[in-house]
């Protein structure tokens, strides 16, 4: 799934699924939904191997897209926690 948000002034934004999903999430953020490079990407931050993820970036004004993916096709329900907006 893809979510987007708009930053109006420079700030640090953190997005995570820590302890909010029962499967192995992978998170990445881009400033272009249709391509470009990952600004930040993470898998397995919140604990041991095979757990949820967190990403954080010092972002300037603009639109940003957060992608929630699953490691090796893993999927399920989750809650996305966003701080700093």
Tab-separated table of C-alpha atoms in Angstrom:
chain	number	residue	atom	x	y	z
A	1	UNK	CA	0.000	0.000	0.000
A	2	UNK	CA	1.055	3.585	-0.549
A	3	UNK	CA	0.287	6.579	1.646
A	4	UNK	CA	1.257	10.181	1.121
A	5	UNK	CA	1.603	13.292	3.227
A	6	UNK	CA	2.627	16.881	2.643
A	7	UNK	CA	5.291	18.656	4.670
A	8	UNK	CA	4.917	22.440	4.804
A	9	UNK	CA	8.215	23.208	6.555
A	10	UNK	CA	11.377	21.253	7.367
A	11	UNK	CA	10.826	18.626	10.037
A	12	UNK	CA	11.767	15.118	11.076
A	13	UNK	CA	9.066	12.577	10.295
A	14	UNK	CA	9.095	9.005	11.588
A	15	UNK	CA	6.885	6.217	10.270
A	16	UNK	CA	6.744	2.758	11.798
A	17	UNK	CA	4.805	-0.460	12.166
A	18	UNK	CA	6.614	-1.416	15.393
A	19	UNK	CA	4.518	-3.914	17.358
A	20	UNK	CA	1.536	-2.927	15.169
A	21	UNK	CA	1.719	-5.738	12.609
A	22	UNK	CA	1.972	-9.473	13.049
A	23	UNK	CA	4.099	-9.966	9.936
A	24	UNK	CA	7.422	-8.835	8.457
A	25	UNK	CA	6.893	-5.334	7.055
A	26	UNK	CA	9.282	-3.351	4.870
A	27	UNK	CA	8.885	0.449	4.725
A	28	UNK	CA	10.344	2.904	2.245
A	29	UNK	CA	9.780	6.560	1.425
A	30	UNK	CA	10.095	8.461	-1.846
A	31	UNK	CA	9.377	11.991	-2.971
A	32	UNK	CA	7.969	10.659	-6.265
A	33	UNK	CA	5.242	8.015	-6.330
A	34	UNK	CA	6.023	6.851	-9.879
A	35	UNK	CA	9.717	6.204	-9.500
A	36	UNK	CA	12.895	7.705	-8.249
A	37	UNK	CA	15.124	6.458	-5.496
A	38	UNK	CA	14.219	5.510	-1.959
A	39	UNK	CA	14.889	8.371	0.464
A	40	UNK	CA	14.841	5.949	3.386
A	41	UNK	CA	14.146	2.222	3.590
A	42	UNK	CA	14.018	-0.252	6.467
A	43	UNK	CA	13.263	-3.865	7.277
A	44	UNK	CA	13.503	-5.499	10.731
A	45	UNK	CA	14.232	-2.463	12.911
A	46	UNK	CA	11.833	-3.007	15.793
A	47	UNK	CA	13.282	-6.196	17.193
A	48	UNK	CA	14.706	-9.434	16.006
A	49	UNK	CA	14.879	-10.714	12.440
A	50	UNK	CA	11.478	-10.975	10.766
A	51	UNK	CA	9.713	-8.154	12.572
A	52	UNK	CA	8.260	-4.753	11.853
A	53	UNK	CA	10.054	-1.669	10.510
A	54	UNK	CA	10.650	2.044	11.048
A	55	UNK	CA	11.888	4.884	8.824
A	56	UNK	CA	12.783	8.446	9.715
A	57	UNK	CA	13.938	11.414	7.695
A	58	UNK	CA	14.628	15.128	8.015
A	59	UNK	CA	12.298	16.317	5.253
A	60	UNK	CA	11.971	19.642	3.488
A	61	UNK	CA	8.663	20.986	2.238
A	62	UNK	CA	6.917	18.850	-0.360
A	63	UNK	CA	4.945	15.666	-0.896
A	64	UNK	CA	6.245	12.303	0.318
A	65	UNK	CA	5.052	8.764	-0.338
A	66	UNK	CA	5.367	5.906	2.159
A	67	UNK	CA	5.227	2.363	0.812
A	68	UNK	CA	4.263	-0.536	3.077
A	69	UNK	CA	5.519	-3.796	1.653
A	70	UNK	CA	6.134	-7.286	2.958
A	71	UNK	CA	9.376	-9.198	3.037
A	72	UNK	CA	9.181	-12.028	0.468
A	73	UNK	CA	5.507	-11.316	-0.168
A	74	UNK	CA	4.485	-11.331	3.488
A	75	UNK	CA	1.250	-9.409	4.154
A	76	UNK	CA	-1.519	-8.846	6.676
A	77	UNK	CA	-3.236	-6.171	8.705
A	78	UNK	CA	-1.197	-3.409	10.339
A	79	UNK	CA	-1.340	0.042	11.865
A	80	UNK	CA	0.961	2.733	10.531
A	81	UNK	CA	2.300	5.069	13.234
A	82	UNK	CA	3.395	8.534	12.003
A	83	UNK	CA	5.040	11.190	14.188
A	84	UNK	CA	6.405	14.630	13.376
A	85	UNK	CA	3.691	15.963	11.081
